[in-house]
């Protein structure tokens, strides 16, 4: 069906589209917002250029999709607990998000989607890649799909919160883990390996290399070979798109059916973004 209020321009074959004709600093009417939602459901990740928005306007737009998450580990933006600064200073060696993942999948109700706003980006480098998890699921053999259908997997925040790895993570990074979040008490939850997106009815693969630790009822060692196969399959080049940021670009991705990866290929340069993360439902 054609769009009446916005222009939607796909940027790749697998997923991703740029949206024109929208000013996110304005109060969007329901007709415009429902086309934006449709564009998200059809393209999985959508991008807007040249948006002049304040932190409050970013949060207001995020709230159209659901309630906002306060990240359990990272230090938030001053005065805005719902905004995660995604910051890499020229002297930093590490960024956040440089592994294929879907946001906060270790929560009981992981994120529906994330809204990332570019404040300052390098002239080149610092792109973000996205991968379509519907395609990842649909291109598995029937035998593999049947086997995965009733399996669940454990997702843990330990890569962020475990005191040893959290301290290491804070070395060379400006986006910091809070001291009080560094604990051996893991946030751990089990989710279906094949997840149905309740908004589209489509099934996708829902395990990720950053937070999934094992299949339920199996050891990590037993789970590893199949998980590694699925992680590699999930991000085959033909399932991906790559977004080149400009200052004032916005991306909104559906965490239920995509993975993303923030490239760390801009040494000595600054990249500053604000992320708002929208709460989601318990995966089914
Ligand atoms: C993230 O993983 O949310 C960060 C993505 C990015 O910086 O491009």
mmCIF file of C-alpha atoms and ligand atoms in Angstrom:
data_model
loop_
_atom_site.group_PDB
_atom_site.id
_atom_site.type_symbol
_atom_site.label_atom_id
_atom_site.label_comp_id
_atom_site.label_asym_id
_atom_site.label_seq_id
_atom_site.Cartn_x
_atom_site.Cartn_y
_atom_site.Cartn_z
ATOM 1 C CA UNK A 1 0.000 0.000 0.000
ATOM 2 C CA UNK A 2 1.302 3.451 -0.929
ATOM 3 C CA UNK A 3 2.197 5.964 1.785
ATOM 4 C CA UNK A 4 0.144 9.201 1.867
ATOM 5 C CA UNK A 5 2.119 11.287 4.373
ATOM 6 C CA UNK A 6 5.748 10.174 4.217
ATOM 7 C CA UNK A 7 8.253 9.067 1.594
ATOM 8 C CA UNK A 8 9.945 5.709 2.216
ATOM 9 C CA UNK A 9 13.177 4.924 0.325
ATOM 10 C CA UNK A 10 14.729 1.477 0.945
ATOM 11 C CA UNK A 11 18.533 1.586 1.312
ATOM 12 C CA UNK A 12 19.222 -2.135 0.778
ATOM 13 C CA UNK A 13 17.515 -5.320 -0.360
ATOM 14 C CA UNK A 14 17.291 -6.939 3.065
ATOM 15 C CA UNK A 15 16.147 -4.147 5.385
ATOM 16 C CA UNK A 16 16.407 -0.431 6.114
ATOM 17 C CA UNK A 17 14.667 2.619 4.629
ATOM 18 C CA UNK A 18 15.113 6.372 4.798
ATOM 19 C CA UNK A 19 11.976 8.344 5.617
ATOM 20 C CA UNK A 20 11.413 11.805 4.147
ATOM 21 C CA UNK A 21 8.757 14.384 4.877
ATOM 22 C CA UNK A 22 8.813 14.192 8.685
ATOM 23 C CA UNK A 23 9.951 16.734 11.286
ATOM 24 C CA UNK A 24 10.457 14.828 14.540
ATOM 25 C CA UNK A 25 10.557 18.049 16.588
ATOM 26 C CA UNK A 26 6.835 18.478 15.869
ATOM 27 C CA UNK A 27 3.919 16.745 17.481
ATOM 28 C CA UNK A 28 3.186 14.106 14.819
ATOM 29 C CA UNK A 29 -0.443 13.441 14.077
ATOM 30 C CA UNK A 30 -1.794 9.888 14.293
ATOM 31 C CA UNK A 31 -1.960 9.441 10.513
ATOM 32 C CA UNK A 32 1.739 10.313 10.093
ATOM 33 C CA UNK A 33 2.775 8.249 13.100
ATOM 34 C CA UNK A 34 0.889 5.178 11.931
ATOM 35 C CA UNK A 35 2.682 5.387 8.545
ATOM 36 C CA UNK A 36 6.019 5.618 10.394
ATOM 37 C CA UNK A 37 5.075 2.495 12.347
ATOM 38 C CA UNK A 38 4.123 0.717 9.132
ATOM 39 C CA UNK A 39 7.422 1.741 7.544
ATOM 40 C CA UNK A 40 9.210 0.295 10.582
ATOM 41 C CA UNK A 41 7.309 -2.982 10.376
ATOM 42 C CA UNK A 42 7.992 -3.282 6.640
ATOM 43 C CA UNK A 43 11.656 -2.208 6.747
ATOM 44 C CA UNK A 44 12.739 -3.217 10.316
ATOM 45 C CA UNK A 45 14.992 -0.154 10.680
ATOM 46 C CA UNK A 46 14.143 3.366 9.512
ATOM 47 C CA UNK A 47 16.286 6.477 9.207
ATOM 48 C CA UNK A 48 15.547 10.200 9.213
ATOM 49 C CA UNK A 49 17.984 12.936 8.116
ATOM 50 C CA UNK A 50 18.458 16.537 9.293
ATOM 51 C CA UNK A 51 16.397 16.352 12.460
ATOM 52 C CA UNK A 52 16.866 19.156 15.010
ATOM 53 C CA UNK A 53 15.619 17.569 18.208
ATOM 54 C CA UNK A 54 16.243 18.168 21.901
ATOM 55 C CA UNK A 55 16.576 15.292 24.379
ATOM 56 C CA UNK A 56 12.956 15.907 25.462
ATOM 57 C CA UNK A 57 11.717 15.777 21.867
ATOM 58 C CA UNK A 58 13.654 12.546 21.295
ATOM 59 C CA UNK A 59 12.014 11.047 24.398
ATOM 60 C CA UNK A 60 8.571 12.271 23.292
ATOM 61 C CA UNK A 61 8.969 10.567 19.913
ATOM 62 C CA UNK A 62 10.197 7.379 21.647
ATOM 63 C CA UNK A 63 7.142 7.417 23.934
ATOM 64 C CA UNK A 64 4.864 7.167 20.903
ATOM 65 C CA UNK A 65 6.131 3.551 20.613
ATOM 66 C CA UNK A 66 5.988 2.626 24.323
ATOM 67 C CA UNK A 67 7.420 3.347 27.750
ATOM 68 C CA UNK A 68 11.111 4.200 27.969
ATOM 69 C CA UNK A 69 13.778 1.957 29.436
ATOM 70 C CA UNK A 70 16.350 3.124 31.969
ATOM 71 C CA UNK A 71 19.448 1.139 31.099
ATOM 72 C CA UNK A 72 20.353 -1.149 34.024
ATOM 73 C CA UNK A 73 24.120 -0.727 33.626
ATOM 74 C CA UNK A 74 25.249 2.377 31.747
ATOM 75 C CA UNK A 75 25.602 5.887 33.203
ATOM 76 C CA UNK A 76 22.775 7.982 31.690
ATOM 77 C CA UNK A 77 22.881 11.504 30.286
ATOM 78 C CA UNK A 78 22.817 14.128 33.056
ATOM 79 C CA UNK A 79 19.212 15.013 33.887
ATOM 80 C CA UNK A 80 17.819 12.389 31.466
ATOM 81 C CA UNK A 81 17.820 8.885 32.996
ATOM 82 C CA UNK A 82 16.103 7.520 29.869
ATOM 83 C CA UNK A 83 18.887 8.680 27.543
ATOM 84 C CA UNK A 84 22.019 6.596 27.084
ATOM 85 C CA UNK A 85 24.920 8.658 25.753
ATOM 86 C CA UNK A 86 26.706 6.580 23.102
ATOM 87 C CA UNK A 87 29.982 8.461 23.152
ATOM 88 C CA UNK A 88 33.479 7.777 21.834
ATOM 89 C CA UNK A 89 36.057 10.503 22.444
ATOM 90 C CA UNK A 90 39.165 10.856 20.217
ATOM 91 C CA UNK A 91 41.375 9.326 22.936
ATOM 92 C CA UNK A 92 39.081 6.300 23.475
ATOM 93 C CA UNK A 93 40.061 3.009 21.910
ATOM 94 C CA UNK A 94 36.738 1.193 22.388
ATOM 95 C CA UNK A 95 33.134 2.020 21.543
ATOM 96 C CA UNK A 96 29.944 0.393 22.696
ATOM 97 C CA UNK A 97 27.991 -1.924 20.432
ATOM 98 C CA UNK A 98 30.950 -3.361 18.487
ATOM 99 C CA UNK A 99 29.476 -6.869 18.459
ATOM 100 C CA UNK A 100 26.345 -8.088 16.713
ATOM 101 C CA UNK A 101 23.528 -7.842 19.240
ATOM 102 C CA UNK A 102 19.964 -6.836 19.983
ATOM 103 C CA UNK A 103 19.489 -4.417 22.864
ATOM 104 C CA UNK A 104 19.031 -5.646 26.457
ATOM 105 C CA UNK A 105 17.833 -9.129 25.406
ATOM 106 C CA UNK A 106 18.753 -10.294 28.937
ATOM 107 C CA UNK A 107 15.696 -8.489 30.387
ATOM 108 C CA UNK A 108 12.466 -10.384 31.060
ATOM 109 C CA UNK A 109 10.790 -7.973 28.658
ATOM 110 C CA UNK A 110 13.540 -6.937 26.247
ATOM 111 C CA UNK A 111 13.391 -3.762 24.211
ATOM 112 C CA UNK A 112 10.882 -3.244 21.413
ATOM 113 C CA UNK A 113 13.141 -0.796 19.645
ATOM 114 C CA UNK A 114 15.890 1.787 19.981
ATOM 115 C CA UNK A 115 16.014 5.367 18.777
ATOM 116 C CA UNK A 116 19.515 6.694 18.143
ATOM 117 C CA UNK A 117 20.206 10.374 17.414
ATOM 118 C CA UNK A 118 23.538 11.539 15.987
ATOM 119 C CA UNK A 119 24.871 14.699 17.642
ATOM 120 C CA UNK A 120 28.411 14.611 16.214
ATOM 121 C CA UNK A 121 29.817 11.987 13.883
ATOM 122 C CA UNK A 122 33.158 11.596 12.102
ATOM 123 C CA UNK A 123 33.331 12.515 8.381
ATOM 124 C CA UNK A 124 34.033 8.888 7.603
ATOM 125 C CA UNK A 125 33.734 5.736 9.696
ATOM 126 C CA UNK A 126 31.356 5.017 12.576
ATOM 127 C CA UNK A 127 28.626 3.467 10.406
ATOM 128 C CA UNK A 128 26.104 1.087 11.965
ATOM 129 C CA UNK A 129 25.183 -2.253 10.380
ATOM 130 C CA UNK A 130 21.845 -4.013 10.815
ATOM 131 C CA UNK A 131 20.789 -7.601 10.054
ATOM 132 C CA UNK A 132 17.305 -8.934 9.284
ATOM 133 C CA UNK A 133 16.414 -11.819 11.623
ATOM 134 C CA UNK A 134 13.260 -12.801 9.739
ATOM 135 C CA UNK A 135 15.466 -13.609 6.749
ATOM 136 C CA UNK A 136 17.929 -15.387 9.014
ATOM 137 C CA UNK A 137 15.131 -17.656 10.230
ATOM 138 C CA UNK A 138 13.414 -18.150 6.878
ATOM 139 C CA UNK A 139 16.647 -19.233 5.129
ATOM 140 C CA UNK A 140 17.407 -22.037 7.592
ATOM 141 C CA UNK A 141 16.603 -25.563 6.434
ATOM 142 C CA UNK A 142 13.213 -26.957 7.379
ATOM 143 C CA UNK A 143 14.908 -29.482 9.658
ATOM 144 C CA UNK A 144 16.772 -26.747 11.530
ATOM 145 C CA UNK A 145 13.657 -24.558 11.804
ATOM 146 C CA UNK A 146 11.671 -27.498 13.194
ATOM 147 C CA UNK A 147 14.384 -28.262 15.743
ATOM 148 C CA UNK A 148 14.680 -24.634 16.921
ATOM 149 C CA UNK A 149 10.928 -24.011 17.056
ATOM 150 C CA UNK A 150 10.418 -25.236 20.634
ATOM 151 C CA UNK A 151 13.840 -24.349 22.034
ATOM 152 C CA UNK A 152 14.550 -21.541 24.472
ATOM 153 C CA UNK A 153 17.880 -19.907 25.280
ATOM 154 C CA UNK A 154 19.368 -18.115 28.274
ATOM 155 C CA UNK A 155 20.309 -14.442 27.868
ATOM 156 C CA UNK A 156 22.563 -12.824 30.490
ATOM 157 C CA UNK A 157 23.907 -9.326 31.160
ATOM 158 C CA UNK A 158 27.186 -10.691 32.538
ATOM 159 C CA UNK A 159 29.325 -9.268 29.723
ATOM 160 C CA UNK A 160 28.264 -5.834 31.015
ATOM 161 C CA UNK A 161 27.836 -6.350 34.760
ATOM 162 C CA UNK A 162 30.401 -8.959 35.804
ATOM 163 C CA UNK A 163 32.846 -6.865 37.898
ATOM 164 C CA UNK A 164 35.991 -8.019 36.067
ATOM 165 C CA UNK A 165 34.628 -7.557 32.577
ATOM 166 C CA UNK A 166 32.812 -4.321 33.519
ATOM 167 C CA UNK A 167 36.047 -2.780 34.803
ATOM 168 C CA UNK A 168 37.787 -3.827 31.581
ATOM 169 C CA UNK A 169 34.918 -2.405 29.556
ATOM 170 C CA UNK A 170 35.326 0.967 31.225
ATOM 171 C CA UNK A 171 39.003 1.140 30.160
ATOM 172 C CA UNK A 172 39.255 3.165 26.972
ATOM 173 C CA UNK A 173 35.526 3.917 26.776
ATOM 174 C CA UNK A 174 33.575 7.072 27.559
ATOM 175 C CA UNK A 175 30.180 5.380 27.895
ATOM 176 C CA UNK A 176 30.617 3.922 31.363
ATOM 177 C CA UNK A 177 29.104 1.089 33.395
ATOM 178 C CA UNK A 178 27.901 2.388 36.801
ATOM 179 C CA UNK A 179 29.941 1.124 39.802
ATOM 180 C CA UNK A 180 26.810 -0.193 41.549
ATOM 181 C CA UNK A 181 25.837 -2.173 38.427
ATOM 182 C CA UNK A 182 29.088 -4.164 38.616
ATOM 183 C CA UNK A 183 27.868 -7.254 40.400
ATOM 184 C CA UNK A 184 28.059 -11.026 40.153
ATOM 185 C CA UNK A 185 24.252 -11.192 40.365
ATOM 186 C CA UNK A 186 23.466 -11.697 36.707
ATOM 187 C CA UNK A 187 20.240 -10.536 35.114
ATOM 188 C CA UNK A 188 19.300 -13.738 33.303
ATOM 189 C CA UNK A 189 16.166 -14.619 31.342
ATOM 190 C CA UNK A 190 15.074 -17.388 28.993
ATOM 191 C CA UNK A 191 13.510 -16.532 25.652
ATOM 192 C CA UNK A 192 12.295 -18.534 22.642
ATOM 193 C CA UNK A 193 15.002 -19.110 20.027
ATOM 194 C CA UNK A 194 12.399 -18.408 17.344
ATOM 195 C CA UNK A 195 10.508 -15.248 18.248
ATOM 196 C CA UNK A 196 7.247 -14.052 16.708
ATOM 197 C CA UNK A 197 7.037 -10.294 16.320
ATOM 198 C CA UNK A 198 3.561 -9.589 17.720
ATOM 199 C CA UNK A 199 3.159 -6.548 15.473
ATOM 200 C CA UNK A 200 3.846 -8.346 12.187
ATOM 201 C CA UNK A 201 3.151 -12.001 12.999
ATOM 202 C CA UNK A 202 6.518 -12.909 11.404
ATOM 203 C CA UNK A 203 8.995 -15.322 12.967
ATOM 204 C CA UNK A 204 12.649 -14.447 13.415
ATOM 205 C CA UNK A 205 15.778 -15.885 14.970
ATOM 206 C CA UNK A 206 16.264 -14.526 18.491
ATOM 207 C CA UNK A 207 19.746 -15.421 19.791
ATOM 208 C CA UNK A 208 22.661 -12.989 19.769
ATOM 209 C CA UNK A 209 26.393 -13.203 20.279
ATOM 210 C CA UNK A 210 26.566 -10.519 22.981
ATOM 211 C CA UNK A 211 24.008 -11.785 25.492
ATOM 212 C CA UNK A 212 22.885 -15.367 24.706
ATOM 213 C CA UNK A 213 24.950 -17.795 26.775
ATOM 214 C CA UNK A 214 23.392 -21.227 26.148
ATOM 215 C CA UNK A 215 20.285 -23.162 25.198
ATOM 216 C CA UNK A 216 17.959 -23.961 28.128
ATOM 217 C CA UNK A 217 18.686 -27.391 29.580
ATOM 218 C CA UNK A 218 22.180 -27.551 27.999
ATOM 219 C CA UNK A 219 25.647 -26.509 29.119
ATOM 220 C CA UNK A 220 27.479 -23.626 27.482
ATOM 221 C CA UNK A 221 29.923 -26.096 25.947
ATOM 222 C CA UNK A 222 27.105 -28.167 24.447
ATOM 223 C CA UNK A 223 25.325 -25.061 23.149
ATOM 224 C CA UNK A 224 28.368 -23.385 21.630
ATOM 225 C CA UNK A 225 28.656 -25.142 18.227
ATOM 226 C CA UNK A 226 25.022 -24.549 17.263
ATOM 227 C CA UNK A 227 24.963 -21.016 18.698
ATOM 228 C CA UNK A 228 28.094 -20.140 16.735
ATOM 229 C CA UNK A 229 26.544 -21.465 13.551
ATOM 230 C CA UNK A 230 23.397 -19.383 14.199
ATOM 231 C CA UNK A 231 25.371 -16.213 15.032
ATOM 232 C CA UNK A 232 27.321 -16.489 11.766
ATOM 233 C CA UNK A 233 24.195 -17.327 9.749
ATOM 234 C CA UNK A 234 22.226 -14.444 11.368
ATOM 235 C CA UNK A 235 24.516 -11.793 9.914
ATOM 236 C CA UNK A 236 25.234 -13.127 6.424
ATOM 237 C CA UNK A 237 26.031 -10.114 4.224
ATOM 238 C CA UNK A 238 22.848 -10.494 2.163
ATOM 239 C CA UNK A 239 20.740 -10.081 5.333
ATOM 240 C CA UNK A 240 22.322 -6.722 6.223
ATOM 241 C CA UNK A 241 22.313 -3.014 5.504
ATOM 242 C CA UNK A 242 24.834 -0.361 6.503
ATOM 243 C CA UNK A 243 23.887 3.182 7.523
ATOM 244 C CA UNK A 244 26.237 6.138 7.056
ATOM 245 C CA UNK A 245 25.463 8.710 9.718
ATOM 246 C CA UNK A 246 25.455 12.487 9.362
ATOM 247 C CA UNK A 247 25.023 14.940 12.216
ATOM 248 C CA UNK A 248 21.275 15.091 13.051
ATOM 249 C CA UNK A 249 20.474 11.665 11.566
ATOM 250 C CA UNK A 250 18.058 9.461 13.511
ATOM 251 C CA UNK A 251 17.690 5.681 13.352
ATOM 252 C CA UNK A 252 14.885 3.614 14.838
ATOM 253 C CA UNK A 253 15.356 -0.178 14.783
ATOM 254 C CA UNK A 254 13.059 -2.982 15.877
ATOM 255 C CA UNK A 255 15.054 -4.999 18.406
ATOM 256 C CA UNK A 256 12.672 -7.945 18.058
ATOM 257 C CA UNK A 257 13.719 -8.790 14.504
ATOM 258 C CA UNK A 258 17.134 -7.159 13.907
ATOM 259 C CA UNK A 259 20.704 -7.290 15.128
ATOM 260 C CA UNK A 260 23.020 -4.288 14.908
ATOM 261 C CA UNK A 261 26.765 -3.624 15.041
ATOM 262 C CA UNK A 262 28.486 -0.268 15.654
ATOM 263 C CA UNK A 263 31.733 -0.129 13.679
ATOM 264 C CA UNK A 264 34.824 1.068 15.538
ATOM 265 C CA UNK A 265 36.810 2.323 12.539
ATOM 266 C CA UNK A 266 37.419 5.997 13.336
ATOM 267 C CA UNK A 267 40.438 6.215 15.671
ATOM 268 C CA UNK A 268 41.231 9.685 16.974
ATOM 269 C CA UNK A 269 37.789 11.062 16.104
ATOM 270 C CA UNK A 270 34.739 11.904 18.183
ATOM 271 C CA UNK A 271 31.315 10.271 17.779
ATOM 272 C CA UNK A 272 28.481 11.357 20.056
ATOM 273 C CA UNK A 273 24.954 9.978 19.938
ATOM 274 C CA UNK A 274 21.937 9.790 22.272
ATOM 275 C CA UNK A 275 19.990 6.532 22.535
ATOM 276 C CA UNK A 276 16.445 6.136 23.811
ATOM 277 C CA UNK A 277 15.402 2.508 24.296
ATOM 278 C CA UNK A 278 11.720 1.546 24.212
ATOM 279 C CA UNK A 279 10.460 -1.212 26.513
ATOM 280 C CA UNK A 280 8.947 -4.251 24.864
ATOM 281 C CA UNK A 281 6.900 -7.313 25.727
ATOM 282 C CA UNK A 282 7.898 -10.777 26.932
ATOM 283 C CA UNK A 283 9.042 -12.635 23.785
ATOM 284 C CA UNK A 284 6.735 -15.316 22.384
HETATM 285 C C1 LIG B 1 24.180 0.529 20.113
HETATM 286 O O1 LIG B 1 24.563 -0.634 20.130
HETATM 287 O O2 LIG B 1 23.082 0.853 20.543
HETATM 288 C C2 LIG B 1 25.060 1.588 19.500
HETATM 289 C C3 LIG B 1 24.851 1.687 18.037
HETATM 290 C C4 LIG B 1 25.753 2.714 17.420
HETATM 291 O O3 LIG B 1 26.483 3.401 18.132
HETATM 292 O O4 LIG B 1 25.727 2.845 16.203
#
